[in-house]
Amino acid sequence: MLRVGVNGYGTIGKRVADAIRAQPDMEVCGVAKVSPDYVAVGAAEAGYPVYAVDADRADEFRSIGIDLAGTVDELVAASDVVVDATPSGVGADNRPLYERHDTPALFQGGEDATVAEVSFNARANFDEATDADYVRVVSCNTTGLSRFVAPLEENYGIEKVRATLVRRGGDPNQTGRGPINDALPDPVSIPSHHGPDVQTVYPELDIDTIGLKVPTTMMHVHAVNVTLDDVPDDVSDVRDRLRAEDRLLLIPDYAGIDGAGTLKDLALDAGRPRGDVWENCIWEESITLEGRDLYCMQAIHQESDVVPENVDALRAISGHLTGPESRTLTNETLGIGL
Ligand code: NAD
């Protein structure tokens, strides 16, 4: 049983903790929190041992009835692996803590790629992370693009990817983010940093990306154009190959799903935790071939698509299952693709 500590219990950390708890071969040995807030109360109520990041705030935790299990240093010492889900840049600052305890760690996509030996996507490069000590699970957008690219690269070869990323302004709990009434080129410079981030997973891929930010908290939407090397006789071949992927969900026209709002509604109706949508959601009708150019549109749930990838990265680090075995187990336990 792999004992996993979660350092940074926010949007990603709490989801990853719950996903780990659903696995038969790993357990959460504790979560580290900075603030004694409603999220900390939720962690304690969920039965996770809570560790304080700042020992000086221990009394504040106690005053709201949270019985601390110790400090973050003790959590790292008690863990076989740590999932660091702290805000961008904090993970890199934490790396010496993990090194001091000789504890392997996963970092998240907000960190520079240099924080780890490998930038990871379970579908694209699971084996590269086998037995690594430090692995970065790439961002929500990079995860979404890597999953989409994988079957196209393998079946047809890719000359070039061009993607426009219409990004959510913030997560639902990020009350200060925006814009609230605009569509912002973000970044204004082209190509955006997302393409190079995909190249941390696919170093040979020719990819340019453009980013915008819009007033929604629900999901990102990508408009993707891929110039293929070998073109199938019919676009149905592409659709079938995409449909066969476990973390790509093809949305049929009949479903009446016209955007992220209806997708989230579907996820909530299906009883998914927090209304999470772990898969890339591709509008089937948008999958179109014009000569060698493939087009499509996909929605990416930023809060949750990296969650199964973290679970798989833990198995890559510990080396006890292959990529396909790990993905299947993760999918079954979380209910992905059902
Ligand atoms: P978040 O702000 O929701 O959660 C981060 C948590 O870490 C907070 O609870 C914060 O209090 C805590 N924290 C701050 N400093 C800490 C420290 N020194 N030690 C321990 N905990 C500390 O952030 P998030 O959205 O969960 O993002 C975490 C990482 O995941 C970032 O790298 C981010 O880029 C990446 N990511 C975020 C999303 C997303 O859409 N939210 C998607 C994919 C990847």
XYZ file of C-alpha atoms and ligand atoms in Angstrom:
382
model
C 0.000 0.000 0.000
C 1.551 3.266 -1.154
C 1.327 5.941 1.554
C 0.737 9.337 -0.055
C 0.908 12.738 1.621
C -0.883 15.644 -0.038
C 0.849 18.972 0.505
C -1.414 21.827 -0.620
C -5.061 20.949 -0.141
C -6.858 23.300 -2.536
C -8.728 22.820 -5.805
C -6.397 20.112 -7.100
C -5.136 18.701 -3.788
C -8.542 17.842 -2.351
C -9.627 16.130 -5.553
C -6.398 14.160 -5.789
C -6.752 13.092 -2.139
C -10.261 11.744 -2.762
C -9.107 9.958 -5.924
C -6.225 8.318 -4.042
C -8.637 7.195 -1.361
C -10.682 5.385 -4.030
C -7.659 3.277 -5.108
C -7.036 -0.211 -3.716
C -3.242 0.120 -3.793
C -2.663 3.519 -2.150
C -3.844 5.555 0.809
C -3.750 9.172 1.969
C -1.570 9.349 5.061
C -2.369 13.021 5.583
C -2.912 16.442 4.058
C -1.024 19.646 4.843
C -2.964 22.895 5.223
C -1.856 26.502 5.664
C -5.132 27.999 6.869
C -7.661 26.697 9.394
C -10.595 27.432 7.071
C -13.663 25.598 5.712
C -11.439 23.434 3.505
C -9.433 22.338 6.550
C -12.663 21.511 8.369
C -13.760 19.503 5.320
C -10.480 17.571 5.309
C -10.841 16.719 8.979
C -14.475 15.707 8.511
C -13.447 13.497 5.604
C -11.134 11.700 8.011
C -7.809 12.864 6.596
C -5.088 13.466 9.192
C -4.423 17.221 8.950
C -0.868 18.557 9.254
C -0.020 22.243 9.692
C 2.262 23.921 7.165
C 2.947 26.676 9.663
C 3.525 25.273 13.172
C 2.875 28.751 14.634
C -0.787 28.460 13.592
C -1.385 25.167 15.400
C -3.491 26.869 18.086
C -5.782 28.371 15.396
C -6.489 24.857 14.080
C -7.155 23.589 17.597
C -9.484 26.508 18.299
C -11.824 25.356 15.511
C -11.722 21.767 16.710
C -9.104 20.337 14.345
C -6.794 17.979 16.135
C -3.538 18.299 14.189
C -1.544 15.193 13.347
C 1.690 17.181 13.176
C 3.641 19.514 10.908
C 4.237 19.242 7.179
C 7.754 18.031 7.924
C 6.287 15.058 9.786
C 3.827 14.400 6.959
C 6.661 14.204 4.439
C 8.577 11.878 6.773
C 5.520 9.590 7.045
C 4.870 9.486 3.266
C 6.251 7.147 0.612
C 5.401 9.826 -1.965
C 4.115 13.388 -1.695
C 1.682 15.033 -4.089
C 2.571 18.717 -4.014
C -0.511 20.687 -5.073
C 0.551 24.082 -3.757
C 0.119 27.284 -5.804
C 2.379 27.869 -8.819
C 5.984 28.353 -7.798
C 5.548 27.138 -4.218
C 6.167 23.558 -5.345
C 9.685 24.436 -6.475
C 10.321 26.063 -3.081
C 9.129 22.825 -1.441
C 11.447 20.530 -3.378
C 14.314 20.827 -0.809
C 11.855 19.632 1.861
C 11.214 16.432 -0.100
C 14.903 15.983 -0.876
C 15.778 16.318 2.789
C 13.508 13.360 3.569
C 14.504 11.446 0.445
C 10.793 11.349 -0.439
C 9.746 11.290 -4.104
C 7.178 13.897 -5.121
C 4.713 14.862 -7.807
C 4.451 18.525 -8.767
C 1.693 20.260 -10.723
C 1.541 22.098 -14.016
C 1.943 25.569 -12.495
C 5.597 24.759 -11.842
C 8.323 25.209 -14.419
C 9.238 21.970 -16.143
C 12.679 22.201 -14.514
C 11.150 21.339 -11.122
C 11.125 17.630 -12.052
C 12.887 15.024 -14.158
C 9.788 14.307 -16.238
C 6.695 16.207 -17.384
C 3.952 13.594 -17.313
C 0.783 12.604 -19.103
C -0.515 9.088 -18.438
C -1.533 8.440 -22.057
C 1.528 9.972 -23.689
C 4.626 9.104 -21.654
C 3.829 6.976 -18.582
C 6.993 4.914 -18.989
C 9.291 7.935 -18.822
C 8.229 8.491 -15.221
C 8.823 4.900 -14.142
C 10.994 4.965 -11.042
C 11.593 8.735 -11.321
C 11.878 10.642 -8.042
C 10.337 13.935 -9.175
C 7.555 14.146 -11.732
C 5.508 17.130 -12.904
C 1.912 16.365 -13.903
C 1.335 18.886 -16.681
C -1.380 21.548 -16.562
C -5.047 21.092 -17.390
C -4.646 22.534 -20.899
C -1.474 20.576 -21.619
C -3.140 17.394 -20.359
C -6.112 18.035 -22.659
C -3.934 18.667 -25.699
C -1.597 15.717 -24.986
C -4.485 13.270 -24.705
C -5.921 14.517 -27.980
C -2.623 14.452 -29.835
C -1.623 10.921 -28.706
C -3.897 8.807 -30.959
C -3.458 11.169 -33.921
C 0.329 11.042 -33.698
C 0.298 7.244 -33.394
C -2.173 6.560 -36.205
C -1.591 9.278 -38.779
C 1.538 11.241 -37.874
C 1.308 14.981 -37.284
C 2.853 17.748 -39.359
C 1.584 20.637 -37.232
C -0.875 21.464 -34.440
C -2.524 24.877 -34.107
C -4.776 25.407 -31.103
C -6.730 28.375 -29.790
C -7.411 28.065 -26.076
C -10.449 29.925 -24.752
C -9.631 29.775 -21.074
C -11.871 30.192 -18.047
C -11.151 33.392 -16.140
C -10.766 31.578 -12.816
C -12.000 28.638 -10.801
C -15.412 28.975 -9.081
C -13.795 29.695 -5.703
C -11.398 32.311 -7.099
C -13.720 35.200 -6.370
C -11.205 37.880 -7.303
C -10.346 36.615 -10.774
C -11.659 37.886 -14.072
C -12.379 39.301 -16.557
C -16.045 39.784 -15.663
C -17.052 41.485 -18.914
C -14.482 41.011 -21.630
C -12.588 38.554 -23.803
C -8.894 39.135 -23.255
C -6.046 37.990 -25.442
C -4.008 36.244 -22.720
C -1.162 36.179 -23.285
C -1.169 38.798 -26.051
C 2.056 37.363 -27.438
C 1.748 34.571 -29.983
C 2.451 31.709 -29.673
C 1.333 31.383 -26.061
C 3.334 29.347 -23.534
C 0.948 26.393 -23.855
C 2.558 25.006 -27.018
C 6.036 24.789 -25.463
C 4.437 23.143 -22.444
C 2.965 20.413 -24.669
C 6.492 19.980 -26.052
C 7.682 19.006 -22.559
C 5.593 15.863 -23.180
C 6.019 15.688 -26.983
C 9.437 17.246 -27.679
C 9.226 16.645 -31.457
C 5.718 18.046 -31.920
C 5.321 21.196 -34.026
C 2.615 23.118 -32.150
C 1.544 26.763 -31.941
C -1.084 27.954 -29.463
C -3.039 31.161 -28.933
C -4.643 31.975 -25.570
C -7.667 34.043 -24.557
C -9.401 34.483 -21.214
C -13.179 34.855 -20.883
C -15.730 35.432 -18.093
C -16.578 31.870 -17.105
C -15.430 29.614 -14.275
C -16.687 26.381 -15.775
C -14.266 24.978 -18.342
C -11.703 25.800 -21.004
C -12.674 25.316 -24.660
C -10.067 24.493 -27.303
C -10.455 25.001 -31.049
C -7.858 22.668 -32.520
C -6.478 22.244 -36.042
C -4.078 19.374 -36.739
C -2.370 18.938 -40.102
C -1.960 15.185 -40.480
C 0.853 13.385 -42.341
C -1.352 10.514 -43.540
C -5.001 11.242 -44.171
C -7.602 8.510 -43.584
C -10.162 7.830 -46.333
C -12.962 9.037 -44.145
C -13.331 11.242 -41.090
C -15.230 8.399 -39.399
C -11.857 6.674 -38.995
C -10.639 9.601 -36.871
C -13.863 9.661 -34.870
C -13.596 5.931 -34.155
C -10.009 6.232 -32.984
C -10.825 9.157 -30.724
C -13.885 7.333 -29.393
C -11.702 4.358 -28.482
C -9.625 6.511 -26.119
C -10.584 6.047 -22.484
C -10.201 9.697 -21.462
C -11.753 11.283 -24.533
C -15.524 11.622 -24.432
C -17.224 12.199 -27.780
C -20.375 14.266 -27.382
C -23.065 13.146 -29.815
C -25.187 15.764 -31.500
C -28.453 14.301 -30.105
C -27.348 14.958 -26.508
C -28.077 18.665 -26.794
C -24.874 19.574 -25.007
C -24.115 23.015 -26.307
C -21.370 24.110 -23.943
C -19.678 23.803 -20.572
C -22.885 24.568 -18.660
C -24.729 21.540 -20.011
C -21.622 19.391 -19.575
C -21.390 20.334 -15.912
C -25.128 19.713 -15.539
C -24.653 16.238 -17.021
C -21.782 15.524 -14.617
C -23.872 16.610 -11.639
C -26.856 14.543 -12.835
C -24.515 11.555 -13.133
C -23.575 12.038 -9.476
C -19.967 12.821 -10.167
C -18.104 14.283 -7.170
C -18.091 18.098 -7.310
C -19.552 17.846 -10.833
C -16.108 16.872 -12.110
C -15.489 16.008 -15.761
C -12.202 14.103 -15.915
C -12.320 13.431 -19.677
C -11.710 15.734 -22.646
C -15.182 16.443 -24.034
C -15.044 16.565 -27.828
C -18.034 17.669 -29.863
C -18.324 14.792 -32.315
C -19.858 16.938 -35.017
C -16.901 19.324 -34.871
C -14.455 16.583 -35.907
C -13.936 17.550 -39.527
C -11.386 16.835 -42.243
C -10.555 19.442 -44.896
C -7.784 17.923 -46.986
C -5.017 17.074 -44.517
C -6.407 19.428 -41.889
C -8.358 17.953 -39.001
C -10.493 20.333 -36.945
C -12.337 19.900 -33.685
C -13.520 21.616 -30.522
C -13.118 20.212 -27.031
C -13.973 21.318 -23.509
C -11.528 20.728 -20.671
C -12.571 20.796 -17.023
C -9.618 22.581 -15.476
C -10.344 21.509 -11.904
C -10.387 17.785 -12.562
C -8.755 16.515 -15.771
C -5.336 16.268 -14.066
C -6.719 14.218 -11.154
C -6.530 10.746 -12.779
C -3.139 11.748 -14.197
C -1.838 12.322 -10.654
C -3.053 8.871 -9.609
C -1.313 7.272 -12.592
C 1.864 9.280 -11.966
C 1.982 7.849 -8.431
C 1.943 4.342 -9.921
C 4.592 5.284 -12.473
C 6.849 6.498 -9.657
C 6.279 3.381 -7.565
C 6.643 1.185 -10.654
C 4.189 -1.557 -9.673
C 1.789 -1.317 -12.648
C 2.176 -0.597 -16.351
C 0.606 2.479 -17.902
C -2.396 0.643 -19.387
C -2.949 -1.307 -16.142
C -2.804 1.864 -14.081
C -5.120 3.838 -16.371
C -7.668 1.027 -16.386
C -7.640 0.755 -12.602
C -7.901 4.536 -12.185
C -10.743 4.718 -14.692
C -12.668 1.891 -13.014
C -12.278 3.225 -9.499
C -13.217 6.805 -10.385
C -15.893 5.987 -12.953
C -14.114 7.576 -15.903
C -15.602 6.991 -19.321
C -18.783 5.460 -17.919
P -5.278 26.359 -4.907
O -4.892 27.742 -4.581
O -6.713 26.015 -5.075
O -4.694 25.352 -3.828
C -3.380 25.457 -3.338
C -3.404 25.159 -1.844
O -2.057 25.177 -1.355
C -4.181 26.206 -1.035
O -4.992 25.516 -0.114
C -3.083 26.996 -0.308
O -3.490 27.514 0.937
C -2.031 25.922 -0.126
N -0.661 26.413 0.105
C -0.126 27.626 -0.169
N 1.174 27.650 0.195
C 1.459 26.428 0.707
C 2.627 25.839 1.253
N 3.784 26.509 1.347
N 2.558 24.569 1.684
C 1.421 23.856 1.611
N 0.268 24.370 1.100
C 0.304 25.639 0.657
O -4.452 25.996 -6.215
P -4.813 24.883 -7.296
O -5.724 25.467 -8.285
O -5.192 23.623 -6.605
O -3.414 24.719 -8.035
C -2.382 23.924 -7.500
C -1.426 23.572 -8.610
O -2.135 22.833 -9.601
C -0.778 24.758 -9.340
O 0.495 24.379 -9.796
C -1.699 24.936 -10.526
O -1.084 25.586 -11.607
C -2.021 23.487 -10.855
N -3.262 23.296 -11.610
C -4.379 24.011 -11.306
C -5.523 23.825 -12.063
C -6.758 24.622 -11.822
O -7.459 24.919 -12.753
N -7.084 24.975 -10.614
C -5.532 22.880 -13.089
C -4.409 22.104 -13.323
C -3.254 22.334 -12.573
